[in-house]
Coordinates of C-alpha atoms in Angstrom, one line a residue:
M1405 CA -30.1 -17.8 5.2
R1406 CA -31.4 -20.4 2.8
I1407 CA -29.7 -23.8 2.7
E1408 CA -28.4 -23.3 -0.8
D1409 CA -27.0 -19.9 0.1
G1410 CA -25.3 -21.3 3.1
F1411 CA -23.8 -24.1 1.0
A1412 CA -22.5 -21.6 -1.6
H1413 CA -20.9 -19.5 1.1
A1414 CA -19.3 -22.6 2.6
M1415 CA -17.8 -23.5 -0.7
L1416 CA -16.6 -20.0 -1.2
V1417 CA -14.8 -20.1 2.2
A1418 CA -13.4 -23.5 1.3
R1419 CA -11.9 -22.3 -2.0
T1420 CA -10.4 -19.4 -0.1
V1421 CA -8.9 -21.4 2.7
S1422 CA -7.4 -24.0 0.3
R1423 CA -4.8 -21.4 -0.7
L1424 CA -3.7 -20.5 2.8
H1425 CA -0.2 -21.3 4.2
W1426 CA -0.2 -23.9 6.9
R1427 CA 1.0 -21.4 9.4
Q1428 CA -2.1 -19.2 8.8
I1429 CA -4.3 -22.2 9.5
V1430 CA -2.4 -23.3 12.7
F1431 CA -2.0 -19.8 14.2
R1432 CA -5.4 -18.4 13.6
P1433 CA -7.2 -20.4 16.4
L1434 CA -4.2 -19.8 18.7
R1435 CA -4.5 -16.0 18.2
R1436 CA -8.2 -16.2 19.0
I1437 CA -7.5 -18.0 22.2
Q1438 CA -4.8 -15.4 23.2
R1439 CA -7.4 -12.6 22.8
V1440 CA -9.4 -13.9 25.8
I1441 CA -6.5 -14.9 28.0
P1442 CA -5.2 -12.1 30.2
P1443 CA -1.6 -11.3 29.1
Y1444 CA 1.3 -11.9 31.4
L1445 CA 3.8 -9.1 31.0
P1446 CA 6.9 -9.4 33.3
R1447 CA 8.2 -6.1 34.6
S1448 CA 10.6 -4.5 32.1
T1449 CA 14.0 -4.0 33.6
E1450 CA 16.0 -3.5 30.4
P1451 CA 17.8 -0.1 30.4
F1452 CA 18.0 2.1 27.4
D1453 CA 21.3 1.8 25.4
E1454 CA 22.2 5.5 25.7
E1455 CA 25.2 5.2 23.4
A1456 CA 23.1 3.6 20.7
L1457 CA 20.4 6.2 21.0
Q1458 CA 23.0 8.9 20.3
R1459 CA 24.3 7.1 17.3
F1460 CA 20.8 6.7 15.9
R1461 CA 20.1 10.4 15.7
T1462 CA 21.6 10.7 12.2
V1463 CA 19.2 7.9 11.0
A1464 CA 16.1 9.5 12.7
S1465 CA 17.1 12.9 11.3
A1466 CA 17.2 11.3 7.8
W1467 CA 13.6 10.0 8.4
V1468 CA 12.2 13.5 9.0
G1469 CA 14.5 15.5 6.8
E1470 CA 14.9 19.3 6.8
P1471 CA 12.3 21.6 8.4
D1472 CA 9.0 21.2 6.6
D1473 CA 6.0 23.5 7.1
R1474 CA 3.6 20.6 6.4
V1475 CA 5.0 18.5 9.3
V1476 CA 4.9 21.5 11.6
E1477 CA 1.3 22.2 10.7
R1478 CA 0.4 18.6 11.5
A1479 CA 2.2 18.8 14.8
E1480 CA 0.4 22.0 15.7
A1481 CA -2.9 20.4 14.9
V1482 CA -2.1 17.4 17.2
A1483 CA -0.9 19.7 19.9
A1484 CA -4.3 21.4 19.7
A1485 CA -6.0 18.0 20.0
Q1486 CA -7.0 17.8 16.3
F1487 CA -6.4 14.4 14.7
R1488 CA -6.7 13.9 11.0
F1489 CA -6.3 10.4 9.4
L1490 CA -7.6 9.1 6.1
N1491 CA -8.7 12.6 5.3
H1492 CA -11.2 12.7 8.2
A1493 CA -10.5 15.0 11.2
E1494 CA -11.7 14.6 14.8
S1495 CA -11.3 16.9 17.8
L1496 CA -10.3 14.7 20.7
S1497 CA -9.3 16.8 23.8
S1498 CA -9.6 13.6 25.9
I1499 CA -9.0 10.3 24.3
D1500 CA -10.6 7.1 25.4
W1501 CA -8.0 4.6 24.1
C1502 CA -10.3 1.6 24.5
R1503 CA -13.0 3.2 22.3
R1504 CA -13.1 2.8 18.5
Y1505 CA -13.5 6.2 16.8
V1506 CA -14.8 6.6 13.2
S1507 CA -13.6 3.3 11.9
H1508 CA -11.3 0.4 12.6
L1509 CA -8.6 1.8 10.2
W1510 CA -9.0 5.4 11.5
N1511 CA -8.6 4.1 15.0
Y1512 CA -5.6 2.1 14.0
H1513 CA -3.9 5.3 12.9
L1514 CA -4.7 7.0 16.2
H1515 CA -2.9 4.2 17.9
Y1516 CA 0.0 4.1 15.4
F1517 CA 1.3 7.4 16.9
E1518 CA 2.9 8.4 13.6
Y1519 CA 2.2 12.0 14.8
A1520 CA 4.7 11.4 17.6
V1521 CA 7.4 11.7 14.9
D1522 CA 5.9 14.9 13.6
L1523 CA 5.9 16.3 17.2
A1524 CA 9.5 15.3 17.7
A1525 CA 10.6 16.8 14.4
A1526 CA 8.7 20.0 15.0
Y1527 CA 10.3 20.3 18.5
R1528 CA 13.7 19.7 17.1
W1529 CA 13.4 22.3 14.5
S1530 CA 11.7 25.0 16.7
Q1531 CA 12.5 24.1 20.3
D1532 CA 8.9 24.9 21.0
D1533 CA 7.9 23.1 24.2
R1534 CA 4.3 22.8 23.0
F1535 CA 5.3 19.9 20.8
R1536 CA 7.3 18.1 23.6
E1537 CA 4.5 18.6 26.1
A1538 CA 1.9 17.2 23.6
F1539 CA 4.0 14.1 23.1
E1540 CA 4.5 13.6 26.8
R1541 CA 0.8 14.1 27.4
L1542 CA -0.4 11.7 24.7
A1543 CA 2.1 9.0 25.3
G1544 CA 1.3 9.2 29.1
S1545 CA -2.4 9.1 28.3
W1546 CA -2.0 6.0 26.2
I1547 CA 0.1 4.2 28.8
D1548 CA -2.5 5.0 31.5
G1549 CA -5.6 4.4 29.3
A1550 CA -4.8 1.4 27.2
P1551 CA -4.5 -1.6 29.5
P1552 CA -2.4 -4.5 28.0
G1553 CA -4.3 -6.7 25.6
H1554 CA -7.4 -4.5 25.3
G1555 CA -8.5 -2.5 22.3
D1556 CA -7.2 -1.8 18.8
G1557 CA -3.9 -0.4 20.2
W1558 CA -2.7 -3.8 21.3
E1559 CA -3.4 -5.6 18.0
P1560 CA 0.1 -6.7 16.7
Y1561 CA 0.1 -4.4 13.7
A1562 CA -0.8 -1.3 15.6
L1563 CA 1.7 -2.3 18.3
S1564 CA 4.4 -2.6 15.6
Q1565 CA 3.7 0.8 14.1
R1566 CA 3.6 2.5 17.5
I1567 CA 6.9 0.9 18.7
I1568 CA 8.7 2.2 15.6
H1569 CA 7.2 5.6 15.9
W1570 CA 7.8 6.0 19.6
S1571 CA 11.4 4.8 19.0
L1572 CA 12.0 7.4 16.3
A1573 CA 10.4 10.1 18.5
L1574 CA 12.5 9.1 21.5
I1575 CA 15.7 9.3 19.4
L1576 CA 14.7 12.8 18.0
F1577 CA 13.7 14.3 21.4
G1578 CA 16.9 13.1 22.9
G1579 CA 17.6 14.7 26.3
A1580 CA 14.6 17.0 26.1
L1581 CA 12.3 14.5 27.7
T1582 CA 12.2 14.4 31.5
T1583 CA 13.7 11.5 33.3
A1584 CA 10.2 10.5 34.6
V1585 CA 8.8 10.5 31.0
R1586 CA 11.7 8.5 29.7
E1587 CA 11.3 6.0 32.5
R1588 CA 7.6 5.5 31.6
L1589 CA 8.4 5.1 28.0
R1590 CA 11.1 2.6 28.8
G1591 CA 8.7 0.5 30.8
S1592 CA 5.9 0.7 28.3
L1593 CA 8.1 0.0 25.2
G1594 CA 9.5 -3.0 27.0
A1595 CA 6.0 -4.3 27.8
Q1596 CA 4.8 -3.7 24.2
L1597 CA 7.8 -5.6 22.8
A1598 CA 7.3 -8.5 25.1
F1599 CA 3.6 -8.6 24.2
L1600 CA 4.4 -8.4 20.5
E1601 CA 7.0 -11.1 20.6
K1602 CA 4.3 -13.6 21.8
R1603 CA 1.8 -12.5 19.2
L1604 CA 3.6 -12.3 15.9
E1605 CA 1.1 -12.3 13.0
W1606 CA 1.9 -15.8 11.6
H1607 CA -1.9 -16.1 11.0
V1608 CA -1.6 -13.2 8.5
L1609 CA 2.0 -13.3 7.2
A1610 CA 3.0 -10.9 4.4
N1611 CA 3.4 -7.2 5.3
H1612 CA 1.9 -7.6 8.8
L1613 CA 4.6 -10.2 9.8
Q1614 CA 7.3 -8.1 8.3
K1615 CA 6.2 -5.1 10.2
N1616 CA 6.2 -7.1 13.4
F1617 CA 9.8 -8.1 12.9
A1618 CA 10.7 -4.5 12.0
A1619 CA 9.3 -3.4 15.3
L1620 CA 11.1 -6.1 17.3
A1621 CA 14.4 -5.2 15.7
V1622 CA 14.1 -1.4 15.9
G1623 CA 12.7 -1.5 19.5
G1624 CA 15.2 -4.1 20.6
L1625 CA 18.1 -1.8 19.4
L1626 CA 17.1 0.8 22.0
F1627 CA 17.8 -1.5 24.9
R1628 CA 20.5 -3.4 26.6
G1629 CA 20.1 -6.8 28.2
P1630 CA 19.3 -10.4 27.3
R1631 CA 15.7 -9.9 26.4
A1632 CA 16.6 -7.0 24.2
A1633 CA 19.2 -9.1 22.5
R1634 CA 16.6 -11.7 21.8
W1635 CA 14.2 -9.1 20.3
R1636 CA 17.0 -7.9 18.1
R1637 CA 18.0 -11.4 17.0
R1638 CA 14.4 -12.4 16.2
G1639 CA 13.6 -9.1 14.5
V1640 CA 16.7 -8.9 12.4
G1641 CA 16.5 -12.5 11.4
G1642 CA 12.8 -12.2 10.6
M1643 CA 13.4 -9.1 8.5
Q1644 CA 16.2 -10.8 6.5
A1645 CA 13.9 -13.8 6.0
A1646 CA 11.1 -11.5 4.9
L1647 CA 13.3 -9.7 2.4
Q1648 CA 14.2 -13.1 0.8
A1649 CA 10.6 -14.4 0.8
Q1650 CA 8.5 -11.3 0.1
V1651 CA 10.8 -9.5 -2.4
L1652 CA 10.8 -11.1 -5.8
P1653 CA 14.0 -11.5 -7.9
D1654 CA 13.0 -8.4 -9.9
G1655 CA 12.8 -6.3 -6.8
G1656 CA 9.0 -6.0 -6.5
H1657 CA 7.1 -6.8 -3.3
Y1658 CA 5.1 -10.0 -3.7
E1659 CA 1.8 -8.3 -2.7
R1660 CA 2.1 -6.3 -5.9
S1661 CA 1.0 -3.1 -4.3
P1662 CA 3.3 0.0 -4.8
M1663 CA 2.1 1.4 -1.5
Y1664 CA 3.1 -1.7 0.5
H1665 CA 6.3 -2.0 -1.5
A1666 CA 7.2 1.5 -0.3
C1667 CA 6.3 0.6 3.3
A1668 CA 8.4 -2.5 3.3
L1669 CA 11.3 -0.7 1.5
A1670 CA 11.3 2.1 4.1
D1671 CA 11.4 -0.5 7.0
H1672 CA 14.3 -2.4 5.5
L1673 CA 16.3 0.8 4.8
L1674 CA 15.6 2.1 8.3
L1675 CA 16.8 -1.1 10.0
V1676 CA 19.9 -1.5 7.9
A1677 CA 20.8 2.2 8.6
L1678 CA 20.3 1.7 12.3
L1679 CA 22.4 -1.5 12.3
R1680 CA 25.2 0.1 10.4
S1681 CA 25.3 3.0 12.8
V1682 CA 26.2 0.6 15.6
G1683 CA 28.7 -1.3 13.5
A1684 CA 26.6 -4.2 12.4
I1685 CA 27.0 -4.8 8.6
P1686 CA 24.2 -6.9 7.0
P1687 CA 25.2 -9.6 4.5
S1688 CA 25.8 -8.4 0.9
R1689 CA 22.8 -10.3 -0.3
I1690 CA 20.6 -7.9 1.7
S1691 CA 22.2 -4.9 0.1
R1692 CA 21.7 -6.4 -3.4
R1693 CA 18.0 -7.1 -2.7
L1694 CA 17.5 -3.5 -1.4
V1695 CA 19.1 -2.1 -4.6
R1696 CA 16.6 -4.0 -6.7
M1697 CA 13.7 -2.8 -4.4
L1698 CA 14.9 0.8 -5.0
A1699 CA 14.9 0.2 -8.7
A1700 CA 11.4 -1.2 -8.7
Y1701 CA 10.2 1.7 -6.6
G1702 CA 11.6 4.0 -9.3
S1703 CA 9.1 2.5 -11.7
F1704 CA 6.2 2.4 -9.2
S1705 CA 6.6 6.1 -8.2
R1706 CA 6.8 9.4 -10.1
S1707 CA 9.3 12.1 -9.4
D1708 CA 6.7 14.1 -7.5
G1709 CA 6.3 11.2 -5.1
T1710 CA 2.9 10.0 -6.2
L1711 CA 2.4 6.3 -6.7
H1712 CA 0.9 4.2 -9.5
L1713 CA -2.2 3.0 -7.7
F1714 CA -2.3 -0.7 -8.6
N1715 CA -4.0 -3.0 -6.1
D1716 CA -4.4 -1.5 -2.6
S1717 CA -2.4 1.6 -3.1
A1718 CA -3.0 5.2 -2.0
N1719 CA -0.9 8.3 -1.9
G1720 CA 0.1 9.7 1.5
A1721 CA -0.1 6.4 3.4
A1722 CA 3.4 5.1 3.0
P1723 CA 6.7 6.8 3.9
S1724 CA 7.3 9.5 1.3
R1725 CA 9.7 9.3 -1.7
A1726 CA 11.9 11.9 0.0
T1727 CA 12.1 9.8 3.1
I1728 CA 13.1 6.7 1.2
A1729 CA 15.6 8.7 -0.8
R1730 CA 17.3 10.1 2.4
L1731 CA 17.4 6.6 4.0
A1732 CA 18.9 5.2 0.8
S1733 CA 21.6 7.9 0.7
L1734 CA 22.7 6.9 4.2
L1735 CA 23.6 3.5 2.6
G1736 CA 25.3 5.0 -0.4
E1737 CA 22.3 4.2 -2.6
E1738 CA 19.6 6.1 -4.5
I1739 CA 16.2 5.6 -6.1
R1740 CA 16.9 4.5 -9.6
E1741 CA 14.9 6.7 -11.9
A1742 CA 13.2 4.5 -14.5
N1743 CA 13.6 5.4 -18.1
G1744 CA 13.0 3.2 -21.1
L1745 CA 11.6 -0.3 -20.7
V1746 CA 10.0 -1.2 -17.4
A1747 CA 10.4 -5.0 -16.9
L1748 CA 9.4 -6.5 -13.6
P1749 CA 8.4 -10.0 -14.9
Q1750 CA 8.1 -11.8 -11.5
T1751 CA 6.0 -9.0 -10.0
G1752 CA 4.0 -8.6 -13.2
Y1753 CA 4.6 -5.0 -14.2
F1754 CA 5.7 -3.9 -17.7
G1755 CA 5.8 -0.6 -19.6
W1756 CA 7.7 2.3 -21.1
I1757 CA 8.9 5.5 -19.6
D1758 CA 10.2 8.6 -21.4
R1759 CA 11.4 10.7 -18.6
P1760 CA 12.4 13.8 -20.7
A1761 CA 8.9 13.9 -22.3
G1762 CA 7.1 13.0 -19.1
D1763 CA 5.3 10.1 -20.7
R1764 CA 4.8 6.7 -19.0
V1765 CA 2.6 3.7 -19.4
I1766 CA 2.7 1.0 -16.7
I1767 CA 0.8 -2.2 -17.4
D1768 CA -0.2 -4.9 -14.8
C1769 CA 0.0 -8.4 -16.1
G1770 CA 1.0 -10.4 -13.0
E1771 CA -0.5 -12.6 -10.3
P1772 CA -3.1 -10.9 -8.0
G1773 CA -0.7 -11.1 -5.0
A1774 CA 1.1 -13.6 -2.8
P1775 CA -0.5 -17.0 -3.2
Y1776 CA -1.5 -17.3 0.4
Q1777 CA -2.2 -13.6 1.1
P1778 CA -3.9 -11.8 -1.7
G1779 CA -5.9 -9.6 0.6
H1780 CA -4.7 -6.4 -1.1
A1781 CA -5.4 -7.7 -4.7
H1782 CA -7.8 -6.1 -7.2
C1783 CA -9.2 -7.4 -10.4
D1784 CA -6.8 -5.4 -12.5
A1785 CA -5.1 -7.9 -14.8
L1786 CA -4.1 -6.1 -18.1
S1787 CA -5.0 -2.8 -16.6
Y1788 CA -2.6 0.2 -16.9
E1789 CA -1.9 3.8 -16.0
L1790 CA -0.9 6.4 -18.6
D1791 CA 0.8 9.7 -18.1
L1792 CA 1.3 12.2 -20.9
S1793 CA 3.6 15.3 -20.7
G1794 CA 4.0 14.6 -16.9
R1795 CA 0.2 14.6 -16.3
P1796 CA -1.8 11.5 -15.3
V1797 CA -4.4 10.8 -18.0
V1798 CA -5.6 7.2 -17.6
V1799 CA -5.6 6.2 -14.0
D1800 CA -6.4 3.4 -11.6
S1801 CA -9.3 4.0 -9.3
G1802 CA -7.1 3.6 -6.2
V1803 CA -8.4 2.7 -2.8
H1804 CA -10.9 4.5 -0.5
G1805 CA -10.9 2.4 2.6
Y1806 CA -11.0 -1.1 4.1
G1807 CA -13.5 -2.8 6.4
G1808 CA -17.0 -1.4 6.1
D1809 CA -16.0 1.1 3.4
P1810 CA -18.8 1.8 0.9
L1811 CA -16.4 1.8 -2.1
R1812 CA -14.5 -1.3 -1.0
E1813 CA -16.3 -3.6 -3.5
Y1814 CA -16.0 -1.1 -6.3
V1815 CA -12.2 -0.4 -6.0
R1816 CA -11.5 -4.1 -6.1
S1817 CA -13.8 -4.8 -9.0
T1818 CA -12.9 -5.3 -12.7
R1819 CA -15.0 -2.3 -13.7
A1820 CA -12.8 0.0 -11.5
H1821 CA -9.8 -0.8 -13.8
N1822 CA -8.7 -0.1 -17.3
T1823 CA -9.3 -3.6 -18.5
V1824 CA -12.0 -5.9 -19.9
M1825 CA -15.0 -7.5 -18.1
I1826 CA -16.4 -10.7 -19.6
G1827 CA -20.1 -11.5 -19.1
G1828 CA -20.5 -9.1 -16.3
R1829 CA -18.4 -11.2 -13.9
E1830 CA -15.1 -10.4 -12.1
Q1831 CA -11.7 -11.5 -13.2
S1832 CA -11.1 -13.1 -9.8
E1833 CA -13.4 -14.3 -7.1
V1834 CA -13.1 -11.3 -4.7
W1835 CA -15.3 -11.1 -1.6
G1836 CA -15.4 -9.5 1.8
T1837 CA -12.8 -6.9 2.6
F1838 CA -9.7 -8.9 2.0
R1839 CA -10.8 -12.2 0.6
L1840 CA -10.0 -13.9 -2.7
A1841 CA -10.9 -17.4 -3.7
R1842 CA -10.4 -18.4 -7.4
R1843 CA -8.0 -16.2 -9.2
V1844 CA -7.5 -14.8 -12.7
R1845 CA -5.1 -16.9 -14.9
I1846 CA -2.1 -15.0 -16.3
L1847 CA -1.5 -16.4 -19.8
G1848 CA 1.8 -14.6 -20.5
A1849 CA 3.3 -11.3 -21.3
A1850 CA 5.9 -9.9 -23.7
Q1851 CA 7.2 -6.5 -24.7
E1852 CA 9.7 -4.9 -27.0
H1853 CA 11.0 -1.5 -27.9
D1854 CA 12.4 -0.6 -31.3
G1855 CA 13.5 3.0 -31.9
G1856 CA 10.6 5.2 -31.0
A1857 CA 8.0 2.4 -30.8
Y1858 CA 6.9 0.3 -27.9
R1859 CA 4.7 -2.8 -27.9
F1860 CA 3.3 -5.0 -25.2
S1861 CA 1.2 -8.1 -25.5
G1862 CA -0.3 -10.3 -22.8
G1863 CA -3.3 -12.4 -21.8
C1864 CA -5.4 -13.5 -18.9
G1865 CA -8.4 -15.8 -18.3
P1866 CA -11.2 -15.2 -15.9
F1867 CA -11.7 -17.5 -13.0
H1868 CA -15.2 -18.4 -14.0
D1869 CA -14.6 -19.7 -17.5
P1870 CA -11.5 -21.8 -18.2
R1871 CA -12.1 -21.7 -22.0
A1872 CA -12.2 -17.9 -22.1
A1873 CA -9.2 -15.6 -22.6
H1874 CA -8.6 -11.9 -22.9
W1875 CA -5.7 -10.9 -25.1
R1876 CA -4.5 -7.4 -25.1
A1877 CA -1.9 -5.6 -27.3
V1878 CA -0.7 -2.1 -26.4
S1879 CA 1.5 -0.1 -28.8
W1880 CA 3.0 3.4 -28.3
R1881 CA 4.5 5.6 -31.0
E1882 CA 4.8 9.4 -31.4
R1883 CA 2.6 10.2 -28.4
T1884 CA -0.1 7.9 -29.5
M1885 CA -1.2 4.7 -27.7
R1886 CA -3.3 2.0 -29.3
V1887 CA -5.0 -0.7 -27.2
E1888 CA -6.3 -3.8 -29.1
D1889 CA -8.4 -6.4 -27.3
R1890 CA -9.9 -9.7 -28.2
V1891 CA -11.8 -12.2 -26.1
E1892 CA -11.5 -15.9 -27.1
G1893 CA -14.3 -18.1 -26.1
A1894 CA -17.2 -16.7 -24.1
H1895 CA -19.3 -16.6 -27.3
G1896 CA -22.3 -14.3 -27.1
A1897 CA -21.2 -12.8 -23.8
R1898 CA -21.4 -9.1 -23.1
I1899 CA -17.9 -7.6 -23.2
A1900 CA -17.1 -4.3 -21.5
S1901 CA -13.8 -2.4 -21.6
F1902 CA -13.2 0.5 -19.3
V1903 CA -11.0 3.6 -19.6
H1904 CA -10.8 5.6 -16.4
L1905 CA -9.7 9.2 -17.0
H1906 CA -8.2 11.5 -14.3
P1907 CA -10.8 13.8 -12.8
A1908 CA -9.0 16.8 -14.2
F1909 CA -10.5 15.9 -17.6
R1910 CA -14.0 16.5 -18.9
V1911 CA -15.1 14.3 -21.7
E1912 CA -17.3 15.1 -24.7
R1913 CA -18.3 13.3 -27.8
A1914 CA -16.8 14.5 -31.1
G1915 CA -18.5 12.7 -33.9
D1916 CA -17.3 9.1 -33.7
A1917 CA -14.6 9.9 -31.1
F1918 CA -14.2 11.5 -27.7
V1919 CA -12.2 14.5 -26.6
A1920 CA -10.9 14.8 -23.0
V1921 CA -10.0 18.3 -22.0
S1922 CA -8.2 19.5 -18.9
S1923 CA -6.7 22.9 -18.1
D1924 CA -3.4 22.2 -19.8
L1925 CA -3.9 19.1 -22.0
T1926 CA -6.3 17.7 -24.6
V1927 CA -6.4 14.1 -25.7
R1928 CA -8.6 12.4 -28.4
I1929 CA -9.9 8.9 -27.9
E1930 CA -11.0 7.0 -31.0
T1931 CA -12.8 3.7 -30.5
F1932 CA -13.1 0.8 -32.9
G1933 CA -14.9 -2.6 -33.1
V1934 CA -17.5 -1.8 -30.4
D1935 CA -21.3 -1.6 -30.5
D1936 CA -21.7 1.2 -28.0
V1937 CA -19.8 3.6 -25.8
A1938 CA -21.1 5.3 -22.6
I1939 CA -19.6 8.0 -20.4
R1940 CA -20.1 7.4 -16.7
V1941 CA -19.1 9.8 -13.9
G1942 CA -19.7 9.5 -10.2
E1943 CA -22.4 6.9 -10.3
R1944 CA -23.5 5.1 -7.1
E1945 CA -25.8 2.1 -8.0
P1946 CA -23.6 0.4 -8.9
A1947 CA -20.6 2.6 -8.2
Q1948 CA -18.7 3.7 -11.3
G1949 CA -16.5 6.7 -12.1
W1950 CA -14.7 7.4 -8.9
Y1951 CA -11.1 8.2 -8.4
C1952 CA -9.6 7.5 -4.9
P1953 CA -6.0 8.7 -4.9
E1954 CA -5.9 8.8 -1.1
F1955 CA -7.7 7.0 1.7
G1956 CA -11.0 8.7 2.4
V1957 CA -11.0 10.7 -0.9
A1958 CA -13.5 9.9 -3.7
I1959 CA -13.6 12.2 -6.7
P1960 CA -16.1 11.8 -9.5
A1961 CA -14.1 11.1 -12.7
P1962 CA -15.1 10.2 -16.3
V1963 CA -15.0 6.6 -17.4
L1964 CA -15.6 5.4 -21.0
E1965 CA -17.4 2.1 -21.1
L1966 CA -16.9 0.4 -24.5
V1967 CA -19.4 -2.4 -25.1
V1968 CA -19.5 -5.4 -27.4
A1969 CA -23.0 -6.6 -27.0
A1970 CA -22.4 -10.3 -28.0
N1971 CA -18.8 -11.5 -28.2
D1972 CA -17.8 -13.0 -31.6
E1973 CA -14.1 -12.8 -31.0
R1974 CA -13.7 -9.6 -33.0
M1975 CA -10.9 -7.2 -32.4
F1976 CA -11.9 -4.0 -30.6
G1977 CA -10.3 -1.2 -28.6
Y1978 CA -9.3 2.4 -28.8
V1979 CA -6.5 4.9 -29.7
I1980 CA -5.4 7.7 -27.2
R1981 CA -3.7 10.6 -28.9
E1982 CA -2.4 13.8 -27.4
V1983 CA -3.9 16.7 -29.4
E1984 CA -2.8 19.8 -27.6
R1985 CA -0.6 20.8 -24.7
R1986 CA -1.0 24.2 -23.1

């Protein structure tokens, strides 16, 4: 590395570190030291709280719901040693729990044991011993083959996921598990909780720390004894603190990811339901905050359960909409279906939803993420998603994977979103897998609705030019959306505006306009004020025109790139109009 490159990287790291919370700075070296010190795990003597386990069955049943063929199919695959995560399948008849298979994230999912809940649900519905035996075999294999403190399975986030999933499975299996298996699970869960308690992710914070507290609370509720009481106390207190710190006044999660919002919401609903089942009533402020979270979730998700894919969001990775609805019903609440104006000003989401017509536009005009933890942030200021007649038309590119993923740079980039790029540079200084240094400046947002017309206006400034500003106005009337853009400053810079269409559409030129046709919908896109328009689909160098609705899925999709060759502060943009519905 050249000296100047090394200096530039050092400055990049410094700009990133300057935003960290003091706990992240203090605890990071401590966690590194703990990785090389053999863990001391005192023998677990806490007995299960059998009465509580019986009371929890209603809550665990709400988690899995009614018999579901998809759950049974997943359980049958696992029983046959077929594991599928992130849309990648592996046949693992014998698992080396200290080995990393496929990727870090894929291996994490192997250790999460979410499939334990599938096996327990399938057993409960069918009484087929194959599912019980598969769980006993896999859990016993993990206990024998994953020595404390070694491998991905003992990282705190993976520990937290597994503790919750083993707890739910234990509740659902009930008395079907043998005494010997239950005793092994008791000892292992106690050891995992003791290990987790000493390694809470204060160096990460955000959704990781919240998941740690959820695991301490849920796992602690299974046991009796003084250590279990301490786990419950720390877990419940931590979850209440997380709800206040991580959920903004408008109900949105402060990482600004609909997927992580759903994950956090499910954890909070699960814990409150478990506590209520043993007579512990959380403070009213907790219930009020959960109601606001449910309302925000109603804007982030569609009735079919799919999410708006802002920032790091993917379908199929968070608890389902049906699961969240069932947990909410245990508390006498429901998902508030959004209709009319969408206004989440602290989280930074705005828009308009016409539920009867199936039309919705959701606009992102908020901070990239939590100030000290923007690891899941994308360059998507003033981007949006548009549905017409219940069908996604203009979409976010989603997320394909994390560490080492070939599309990681792309999905975080400005060009992967329905917004404007100034001078070929990103809105925010994104780097690495989860790093963000200097950030886009949000310059304001406003919206109004009058009769059948909706209008939004907002602005942002790129990190690299304090004198430049992108101003956008979005108007909606009679199934027609108009997007007007203007860039102040940045004189002479190349300006590019991107429109990412759902892969169900094919796009063709029609004179001065473009027609996007799917099997059941046709829309017309008319541009104005630009010098050139290109259609890009599934390009690789650099990546452009990819739709990633789930982890591990990349579908070529058409993108319109509107270009102003040399910025002169002109108005430019496009009109999207529904032409035909079949």
